[in-house]
Coordinates of N, CA and C in Angstrom, one line a residue:
M1 N -35.0 -21.7 -10.6 CA -34.5 -21.2 -12.0 C -33.5 -22.8 -12.8
A2 N -33.7 -23.0 -13.7 CA -32.8 -24.0 -14.0 C -31.3 -23.6 -14.9
T3 N -30.6 -24.1 -14.5 CA -28.8 -23.5 -14.8 C -28.8 -23.9 -16.0
P4 N -27.8 -23.2 -16.8 CA -27.7 -23.6 -18.7 C -27.6 -25.2 -18.9
Y5 N -26.9 -25.5 -17.7 CA -26.5 -26.9 -17.9 C -27.5 -27.7 -17.9
E6 N -28.7 -27.7 -17.3 CA -30.0 -28.3 -17.0 C -30.7 -27.9 -18.3
L7 N -30.7 -26.7 -18.5 CA -31.7 -26.4 -19.9 C -31.1 -27.1 -21.2
R8 N -29.6 -27.1 -21.3 CA -28.8 -28.1 -22.2 C -29.3 -29.4 -22.4
F9 N -29.4 -30.0 -21.3 CA -29.5 -31.4 -21.0 C -31.1 -31.5 -21.3
D10 N -32.0 -30.6 -20.7 CA -33.2 -30.8 -21.3 C -33.7 -30.8 -22.7
M11 N -32.8 -29.9 -23.6 CA -33.0 -29.7 -24.6 C -32.3 -31.0 -25.5
Y12 N -31.5 -31.7 -25.0 CA -31.1 -32.8 -25.6 C -31.7 -34.0 -25.5
N13 N -32.7 -34.1 -24.0 CA -33.7 -35.3 -24.0 C -34.7 -35.1 -24.8
T14 N -35.0 -33.9 -25.2 CA -36.0 -33.7 -25.7 C -36.0 -33.8 -27.1
A15 N -34.8 -33.5 -27.9 CA -34.4 -34.0 -28.9 C -34.4 -35.7 -28.9
L16 N -33.8 -36.1 -28.3 CA -33.8 -37.6 -28.3 C -35.2 -38.2 -28.1
E17 N -36.2 -37.9 -27.6 CA -37.5 -38.3 -27.3 C -38.2 -38.3 -28.6
R18 N -37.8 -36.8 -29.0 CA -38.4 -36.9 -30.8 C -38.3 -37.4 -31.9
L19 N -36.8 -38.2 -31.6 CA -36.2 -39.2 -32.7 C -36.6 -40.4 -32.2
K20 N -36.6 -40.5 -31.0 CA -37.3 -42.0 -30.9 C -38.9 -42.4 -31.3
E21 N -39.5 -41.3 -31.1 CA -40.8 -41.3 -31.2 C -40.9 -41.4 -32.8
Q22 N -39.9 -40.9 -34.0 CA -40.2 -41.1 -35.1 C -39.5 -42.8 -35.3
Y23 N -38.4 -42.6 -34.7 CA -38.0 -44.1 -35.0 C -39.2 -45.5 -34.5
W24 N -39.8 -45.3 -33.4 CA -41.2 -46.4 -33.4 C -42.2 -46.2 -34.2
A25 N -42.4 -44.6 -34.6 CA -43.6 -44.9 -35.7 C -43.0 -45.6 -36.9
K26 N -42.0 -45.2 -37.5 CA -41.7 -45.9 -38.8 C -41.1 -47.1 -38.6
K27 N -41.0 -48.3 -37.7 CA -40.7 -49.5 -37.4 C -42.2 -49.9 -37.2
E28 N -43.0 -49.1 -36.6 CA -44.5 -49.7 -36.6 C -45.3 -49.8 -37.9
R29 N -44.8 -48.9 -38.5 CA -45.3 -48.9 -39.9 C -44.8 -50.0 -40.9
I30 N -43.6 -50.2 -40.8 CA -42.9 -51.1 -41.3 C -43.3 -52.6 -41.0
D31 N -43.4 -52.6 -39.7 CA -43.7 -53.9 -38.9 C -45.3 -54.3 -39.7
V32 N -46.2 -53.0 -39.6 CA -47.5 -53.3 -40.1 C -47.6 -54.0 -41.3
A33 N -47.0 -53.4 -42.1 CA -46.9 -53.4 -43.9 C -46.0 -55.2 -44.1
R34 N -45.3 -55.1 -42.9 CA -45.0 -56.5 -43.2 C -45.9 -57.7 -43.0
E35 N -46.7 -57.8 -41.7 CA -47.5 -58.6 -41.5 C -49.2 -58.5 -42.2
T36 N -49.5 -57.3 -42.5 CA -50.4 -57.4 -43.4 C -50.4 -57.7 -44.7
E37 N -49.3 -57.2 -45.4 CA -49.1 -57.3 -46.9 C -48.1 -58.0 -47.5
G38 N -47.4 -59.0 -46.3 CA -46.7 -59.7 -46.6 C -45.1 -59.2 -47.4
K39 N -45.3 -57.7 -47.2 CA -43.9 -57.2 -48.0 C -42.5 -57.9 -47.6
E40 N -41.7 -57.6 -48.4 CA -40.3 -58.2 -47.4 C -39.5 -56.6 -47.2
I41 N -38.8 -56.5 -46.5 CA -38.3 -55.3 -45.7 C -36.8 -55.7 -45.7
S42 N -36.1 -55.0 -46.8 CA -34.6 -54.9 -46.6 C -34.1 -54.3 -45.2
E43 N -33.0 -54.3 -45.2 CA -32.0 -53.7 -43.9 C -32.1 -52.1 -44.0
D44 N -32.0 -52.0 -45.6 CA -31.8 -50.4 -45.6 C -33.4 -49.8 -45.2
E45 N -34.0 -50.2 -45.5 CA -35.4 -49.7 -45.1 C -35.7 -49.9 -43.6
Y46 N -35.0 -50.6 -42.7 CA -35.7 -50.5 -41.3 C -34.9 -49.3 -40.6
P47 N -35.4 -49.0 -39.9 CA -34.9 -47.7 -39.2 C -33.7 -48.0 -38.1
T48 N -32.7 -47.0 -38.0 CA -32.1 -47.3 -36.7 C -32.4 -46.6 -35.6
F49 N -31.8 -47.0 -34.6 CA -32.2 -46.2 -33.4 C -31.3 -45.2 -33.2
P50 N -32.2 -43.9 -32.7 CA -31.1 -42.8 -32.8 C -29.6 -42.4 -31.7
S51 N -28.9 -42.2 -32.3 CA -27.5 -42.3 -31.4 C -27.4 -40.7 -30.8
P52 N -26.6 -40.5 -29.6 CA -26.3 -39.3 -29.4 C -26.0 -38.5 -30.2
E53 N -24.9 -38.6 -31.4 CA -24.6 -37.9 -32.4 C -25.9 -37.1 -33.1
N54 N -27.1 -38.0 -33.2 CA -28.4 -37.4 -33.7 C -29.0 -36.5 -32.8
A55 N -28.8 -37.1 -31.9 CA -29.5 -36.4 -30.7 C -29.4 -35.1 -30.4
I56 N -27.8 -34.9 -30.8 CA -27.1 -33.4 -30.5 C -27.5 -32.7 -31.8
K57 N -27.4 -33.3 -32.8 CA -28.2 -32.3 -34.3 C -29.4 -31.9 -34.2
E58 N -30.4 -32.7 -33.7 CA -31.7 -32.7 -33.5 C -31.6 -31.6 -32.4
A59 N -30.9 -31.6 -31.1 CA -31.2 -30.5 -30.2 C -30.7 -29.1 -30.7
R60 N -29.7 -28.8 -31.8 CA -29.1 -28.0 -32.3 C -30.3 -27.2 -32.9
V61 N -31.1 -28.2 -33.9 CA -32.4 -27.8 -34.5 C -33.4 -26.8 -34.0
I62 N -33.4 -27.9 -32.7 CA -34.5 -27.0 -31.7 C -34.0 -25.5 -31.0
M63 N -32.6 -25.7 -30.6 CA -32.1 -24.8 -30.1 C -32.3 -23.4 -31.1
A64 N -31.7 -23.6 -32.5 CA -31.9 -22.6 -33.6 C -33.1 -22.2 -33.7
F65 N -34.1 -22.6 -33.5 CA -35.5 -22.4 -33.6 C -35.7 -21.3 -32.2
V66 N -35.3 -22.0 -30.9 CA -35.7 -21.0 -29.8 C -34.9 -19.8 -30.0
N67 N -33.6 -19.5 -30.6 CA -33.0 -18.2 -30.4 C -33.7 -17.6 -31.6
G68 N -34.4 -18.1 -32.9 CA -34.8 -17.1 -33.8 C -34.0 -17.1 -34.6
D69 N -32.9 -18.1 -34.8 CA -31.8 -18.5 -36.1 C -32.7 -18.7 -37.1
K70 N -32.4 -18.2 -38.3 CA -32.8 -18.6 -39.8 C -32.1 -19.6 -40.4

C-alpha cells in the first residue's frame, strides 16, 4: 500500500502529465497551422510549458474530484 506522500506525488505527476499533453497538443496545432497555412503566430498565442505551480493547481482539481467535492 502506498503512503500518503506517495499518493500525493502520484497525483502531482498525473497532473503534470496532463498539462504536458495539453502543451504538446497545442504546440503541434500551432506548428501545423504555421507550416501548412503560413499563419503568423504571436508569442502570446504560443503555449508556455507547465510550471510546478500549474501542476499543483491541476492536482488539486483532480483531488477534489477524487474526494467528491463540488
